[in-house]
Amino acid sequence: MKANYILVASSLLITCSLATFSMRADSILSSSDLIYAIDTDIGSLPGSPGTEGAANVLDSNSGTKYLIWGNNWSGFIVTPGTSLVQSMQFTTANDAQDRDPAYYFLYGTDDPITSGDFSQGRSENWSVISSGPLSLPSTRYALSPVTSFANSTAYSSYKLLFPRIKNGGTDMMQIADVNFYASTDGTGANVLAPGQPIVPVDDTGRDGSSRYPAAESSDKALDGNVNTKYLNFGEANSGFIVVPSIGPSIVQSFDIWTANDSPERDPASYALYGHNGPVGFGDNSLGDFEDWALIGSGTLSLPTDRLAYGGITPVANSAAYDAYRFVVTSVKNGTAANSMQFADIQFYGVIPEPTTVGLLALGLGGLWMAVRRKSA
């Protein structure tokens, strides 16, 4: 009997050592996944009209405004001197509410400011103070609700970026005035004042190349509906970052469905990357906030038929990743196309799943105790 227990225990031990994970083939992407539009090109620097520079946010005059041809992730760096900021308030500009900021990131630093006008604003070491959605009124020349946050650290300079504006399809961001307060409720003196050093920045480093019509955003690529599409005016080298809600996965192939019109916009080649760890907010950004490992790249031969299945593209990959970056490196006719588009995409592969290793270990423990009792 003792030998039988040892034999069974040994067999279970071998099973545990050879099968730490079980695998199952599956579709990896779903409509609930977090997905961002990106364009990896760094092009010409953005700019502002001559009378609509960043200094206008400091003048407490709703009749002037700061406008930048920078779309998402544009904003400014301001140096009021050492000060504490725990709330903000905004004044909407004169027209085009589509250009209003809809999300913010506020950073602080005590480093000397060396970032130049219309740069990415990354030359300094920045600490994130707060981030979140904004609800600016549709009324023009109007004060927004106060945005409050807890902060106990005073900084000499602040960077305010707007990762998202109300309509991602427009190529401008605008705001009339911005107020910073030491209080958490927007009361007291405004920390910002005319004449303080201010630098217009666009963290994408581009002139709004990654943008899309409101009804053709990146999430349409995952909705399983060929009658909708993802379109990006960034054309070649645009694409998306996706964080599959299913968890870590091993992508081994993918397929694409063509969109409704303009075959010249179809993807003609691709590069697929993987990343493990958190992914920062980056809609319409360069998609370079994280380190990405190249999984595979190559050409695509999508049909000229519209709303058509493009077939399976295999990817030689055995590594699991939390997130993926898919870049369309060229379109069918870059001369004729003004954008990149496709209707749907799906990744396929295997999804590592924990097995009953823990239960097997408990079983081994019980068997070992039985062996000990029999041998006593």
C-alpha positions in Angstrom: 0.0 0.0 0.0 2.8 2.4 0.8 4.3 1.9 -2.7 0.9 2.6 -4.2 0.6 5.9 -2.4 4.1 6.9 -3.5 3.4 5.9 -7.1 0.2 8.0 -7.2 1.9 11.0 -5.6 4.8 10.8 -8.0 2.4 10.7 -11.0 0.6 13.8 -9.7 3.9 15.6 -9.2 4.9 15.0 -12.8 1.5 16.2 -14.0 1.9 19.4 -12.0 5.4 20.1 -13.4 4.3 19.5 -17.0 1.0 21.4 -16.9 1.4 24.7 -15.1 -1.0 26.3 -17.6 -3.7 25.1 -19.8 -4.3 26.8 -23.1 -7.3 27.4 -25.3 -7.6 29.1 -28.7 -10.0 32.0 -28.8 -10.8 35.4 -30.2 -8.9 38.0 -28.1 -10.6 41.3 -28.8 -14.1 42.4 -27.7 -16.2 45.6 -27.9 -15.6 46.2 -24.2 -11.8 46.6 -24.6 -10.0 49.8 -23.9 -8.8 51.1 -27.3 -7.0 54.3 -28.3 -6.4 55.9 -31.7 -2.7 56.6 -32.4 -0.4 58.0 -35.1 3.3 57.1 -34.6 4.6 59.8 -37.1 6.2 62.9 -35.7 5.4 65.7 -38.2 5.5 69.4 -38.3 5.1 71.4 -35.0 1.7 72.8 -34.2 1.1 76.5 -33.9 -1.4 79.2 -32.9 -2.8 82.2 -34.7 -0.9 85.4 -34.0 -3.5 86.9 -31.6 -4.5 83.6 -30.0 -1.4 82.5 -28.1 -1.1 80.7 -24.8 -0.7 83.9 -22.8 -4.4 84.7 -23.4 -5.4 82.1 -20.7 -3.8 84.3 -18.1 -5.5 87.6 -18.9 -8.9 87.0 -17.3 -10.6 88.3 -20.5 -13.1 85.9 -22.0 -13.0 87.9 -25.2 -9.5 86.5 -26.0 -8.6 82.8 -26.3 -5.7 80.4 -26.6 -6.1 78.3 -29.8 -3.6 75.7 -30.9 -3.6 73.5 -34.0 -2.7 70.6 -31.8 -5.9 68.6 -31.1 -5.6 66.1 -28.2 -2.7 66.3 -25.7 -2.1 70.0 -26.4 -2.0 72.5 -23.5 0.6 74.7 -21.8 3.4 75.0 -19.2 3.1 78.0 -16.9 5.5 79.2 -14.2 3.7 81.2 -11.4 6.4 80.6 -8.9 6.2 78.3 -5.9 2.5 77.8 -5.3 -0.1 75.2 -4.2 -2.9 74.3 -6.6 -6.0 72.3 -5.5 -8.7 73.4 -7.9 -9.2 74.8 -11.4 -11.8 76.7 -13.4 -12.1 77.4 -17.1 -13.8 79.9 -19.3 -15.1 78.7 -22.7 -14.0 80.6 -25.8 -16.1 82.4 -28.4 -17.0 79.6 -30.9 -16.8 76.0 -31.9 -17.5 74.1 -28.7 -16.1 71.0 -30.5 -12.7 72.4 -29.6 -13.3 72.6 -25.9 -11.2 70.4 -23.6 -13.0 67.3 -22.3 -10.3 65.7 -20.2 -7.2 67.0 -18.4 -3.8 66.0 -16.9 -2.2 68.4 -14.4 1.5 68.0 -13.6 3.9 69.9 -11.4 7.7 70.4 -11.3 10.4 72.5 -9.7 12.8 72.0 -12.6 13.8 75.0 -14.7 11.6 75.1 -17.8 13.6 74.3 -20.9 10.8 72.9 -23.1 10.4 75.2 -26.1 7.2 76.6 -27.7 5.0 74.0 -29.3 7.3 71.2 -28.1 6.1 68.0 -26.4 6.9 69.6 -23.0 8.9 66.6 -21.8 12.3 68.2 -21.1 11.5 68.5 -17.4 10.8 65.9 -14.7 7.0 66.1 -14.1 4.9 64.7 -11.3 1.2 64.0 -12.0 -1.0 65.9 -9.6 -4.5 65.1 -10.9 -6.4 63.9 -14.0 -10.0 63.4 -15.0 -12.9 64.4 -17.2 -14.1 68.0 -17.7 -17.6 69.2 -18.2 -17.3 72.6 -19.9 -20.6 74.3 -20.7 -21.8 74.5 -24.3 -22.5 78.2 -23.6 -19.8 80.5 -25.0 -17.8 82.9 -22.7 -19.0 80.8 -19.7 -17.3 79.6 -16.5 -17.0 75.9 -16.1 -17.8 74.0 -12.9 -14.8 74.0 -10.4 -12.5 71.0 -10.8 -11.1 70.0 -7.4 -8.5 67.6 -6.3 -6.3 66.8 -3.3 -2.8 68.0 -3.5 -0.3 68.9 -0.7 2.8 69.7 -2.8 3.6 73.2 -4.0 5.4 73.5 -7.3 7.0 76.4 -9.2 5.7 75.3 -12.6 2.6 73.5 -13.8 1.8 71.6 -17.1 -1.8 71.3 -18.1 -2.6 69.0 -21.0 -5.9 68.1 -22.5 -5.8 64.4 -23.7 -9.2 64.7 -25.2 -11.4 67.4 -26.6 -15.1 67.3 -27.2 -14.8 66.2 -30.9 -11.7 64.2 -31.8 -12.4 65.0 -35.4 -11.5 68.6 -35.2 -7.8 69.7 -35.4 -7.8 72.5 -32.8 -8.1 73.0 -29.1 -9.2 76.3 -27.6 -9.9 77.8 -24.2 -10.5 81.5 -23.2 -9.1 81.5 -19.6 -7.8 79.1 -16.9 -7.7 79.8 -13.2 -5.7 77.9 -10.6 -6.6 78.1 -6.9 -4.9 77.0 -3.7 -8.3 76.2 -2.2 -10.2 73.0 -3.1 -13.4 74.9 -4.1 -12.2 77.6 -6.5 -12.2 80.4 -3.9 -9.5 82.9 -3.1 -6.9 84.5 -5.3 -6.1 83.1 -8.8 -2.6 81.7 -8.7 -2.2 82.6 -12.4 -1.7 86.2 -13.6 -0.8 88.1 -16.8 2.9 88.2 -17.5 3.8 84.8 -16.0 6.1 82.7 -18.3 3.9 80.4 -20.4 4.9 77.8 -23.0 2.4 76.3 -25.5 2.9 72.6 -25.8 1.5 69.6 -27.7 2.6 66.3 -26.2 2.0 64.4 -29.4 4.6 66.5 -31.1 2.4 66.7 -34.2 -0.2 69.0 -35.8 -3.3 66.9 -34.9 -2.5 64.1 -37.5 -4.2 61.4 -35.4 -7.9 62.4 -35.5 -11.1 60.8 -36.6 -14.7 61.8 -37.4 -16.9 61.5 -34.3 -18.7 58.5 -35.7 -15.6 56.7 -36.9 -13.5 56.4 -33.8 -11.2 53.5 -33.0 -13.8 51.6 -30.9 -15.7 50.9 -34.1 -13.0 48.5 -35.1 -14.1 46.2 -32.3 -17.9 46.4 -32.5 -18.3 43.4 -34.9 -20.3 45.6 -37.3 -18.9 45.9 -40.8 -21.2 48.8 -41.5 -19.2 51.0 -39.1 -15.5 51.7 -39.4 -12.4 53.2 -37.8 -10.9 56.0 -39.9 -7.8 58.0 -38.9 -6.6 61.0 -40.8 -3.0 60.1 -39.8 -3.1 57.7 -42.8 0.2 55.7 -42.9 1.6 54.8 -39.5 -1.7 55.4 -37.7 -3.5 52.6 -35.8 -4.5 51.8 -32.3 -3.5 50.6 -28.8 -5.8 48.0 -27.3 -6.0 46.5 -23.8 -8.0 43.2 -24.1 -10.4 42.8 -21.2 -9.9 39.1 -21.4 -6.4 39.5 -19.8 -2.9 38.4 -21.0 -3.0 36.6 -24.3 -0.7 35.2 -27.0 -1.7 36.7 -30.4 -0.9 34.3 -33.3 -3.1 35.7 -36.1 -5.5 38.4 -37.0 -8.1 39.3 -39.6 -9.4 42.6 -41.0 -12.7 43.5 -42.7 -12.6 46.3 -45.4 -14.7 49.4 -44.9 -17.5 50.8 -47.0 -15.6 53.0 -49.5 -12.3 54.2 -50.8 -10.1 51.1 -51.3 -7.0 53.4 -51.4 -7.4 53.9 -47.7 -7.1 50.1 -46.9 -4.1 48.9 -44.8 -1.4 47.6 -47.1 1.2 46.7 -44.4 1.3 46.4 -40.6 3.5 46.2 -37.5 2.1 44.5 -34.3 3.7 45.2 -30.9 3.0 43.9 -27.4 3.4 45.4 -23.9 3.1 44.0 -20.3 2.1 46.4 -17.6 -0.2 49.5 -17.3 -0.9 51.5 -20.4 -1.3 55.3 -20.0 -4.1 57.3 -21.5 -3.2 58.2 -25.0 -6.0 58.7 -27.5 -4.7 60.4 -30.6 -1.2 60.3 -29.2 2.1 58.9 -30.6 1.5 55.7 -28.7 5.0 55.9 -27.2 4.2 56.2 -23.5 5.3 52.6 -22.9 8.0 50.2 -24.2 6.7 48.0 -26.9 8.1 44.7 -28.2 7.7 44.0 -31.9 5.7 40.8 -32.4 5.4 40.8 -36.2 5.2 42.9 -39.3 4.5 42.3 -43.0 2.3 43.1 -46.0 -1.5 42.8 -46.3 -3.6 41.9 -49.4 -7.1 43.1 -48.6 -9.8 42.6 -51.2 -11.0 45.5 -53.3 -14.6 44.5 -52.4 -16.1 46.6 -49.8 -17.4 45.3 -46.4 -15.4 42.2 -47.2 -13.4 39.6 -45.2 -9.7 40.0 -45.6 -8.6 36.5 -44.5 -6.3 35.4 -41.7 -2.8 36.8 -41.3 -0.6 34.5 -39.2 1.8 35.9 -36.6 4.8 33.9 -35.3 4.5 34.7 -31.6 4.7 32.6 -28.4 4.8 35.5 -25.8 1.8 36.6 -23.8 1.1 40.4 -23.5 -1.4 42.6 -21.6 -1.7 45.2 -24.4 -1.1 45.5 -28.1 -0.2 48.3 -30.5 -1.3 47.8 -34.1 0.2 50.2 -36.6 -0.8 50.4 -40.3 2.6 51.2 -41.8 1.2 51.9 -45.3 -2.1 52.2 -47.2 -2.9 50.9 -50.7 -2.5 54.3 -52.3 -0.8 56.9 -50.2 -1.1 59.5 -53.0 -4.8 59.2 -53.4 -5.8 58.5 -49.8 -6.4 61.2 -47.2 -6.7 58.7 -44.3 -6.5 55.0 -43.2 -9.6 53.0 -42.6 -11.0 49.5 -41.9 -14.3 48.1 -40.7 -13.3 45.5 -38.1 -10.3 43.7 -36.7 -9.9 40.6 -34.6 -6.9 39.0 -32.9 -6.7 35.2 -32.4 -4.5 33.1 -30.3 -4.3 31.4 -26.9 -5.2 32.7 -23.5 -3.2 31.3 -20.6 -5.4 30.1 -17.8 -4.5 28.9 -14.3 -5.2 25.2 -13.9 -6.0 23.3 -10.8 -2.4 23.2 -9.8 -3.4 24.5 -6.3 -5.8 21.6 -5.9 -3.3 19.1 -7.1 -0.8 20.5 -4.6 -3.4 20.0 -1.8 -4.0 16.5 -3.1 -0.2 15.8 -3.0 -0.1 17.1 0.6 -2.9 14.7 1.6 -1.3 11.8 0.0 2.1 12.6 1.6 0.4 12.6 5.0 -1.2 9.3 4.2 2.2 7.8 3.3 3.6 9.1 6.5 0.8 7.5 8.5 1.2 4.2 6.8 5.0 4.2 7.3 4.7 5.1 11.0 
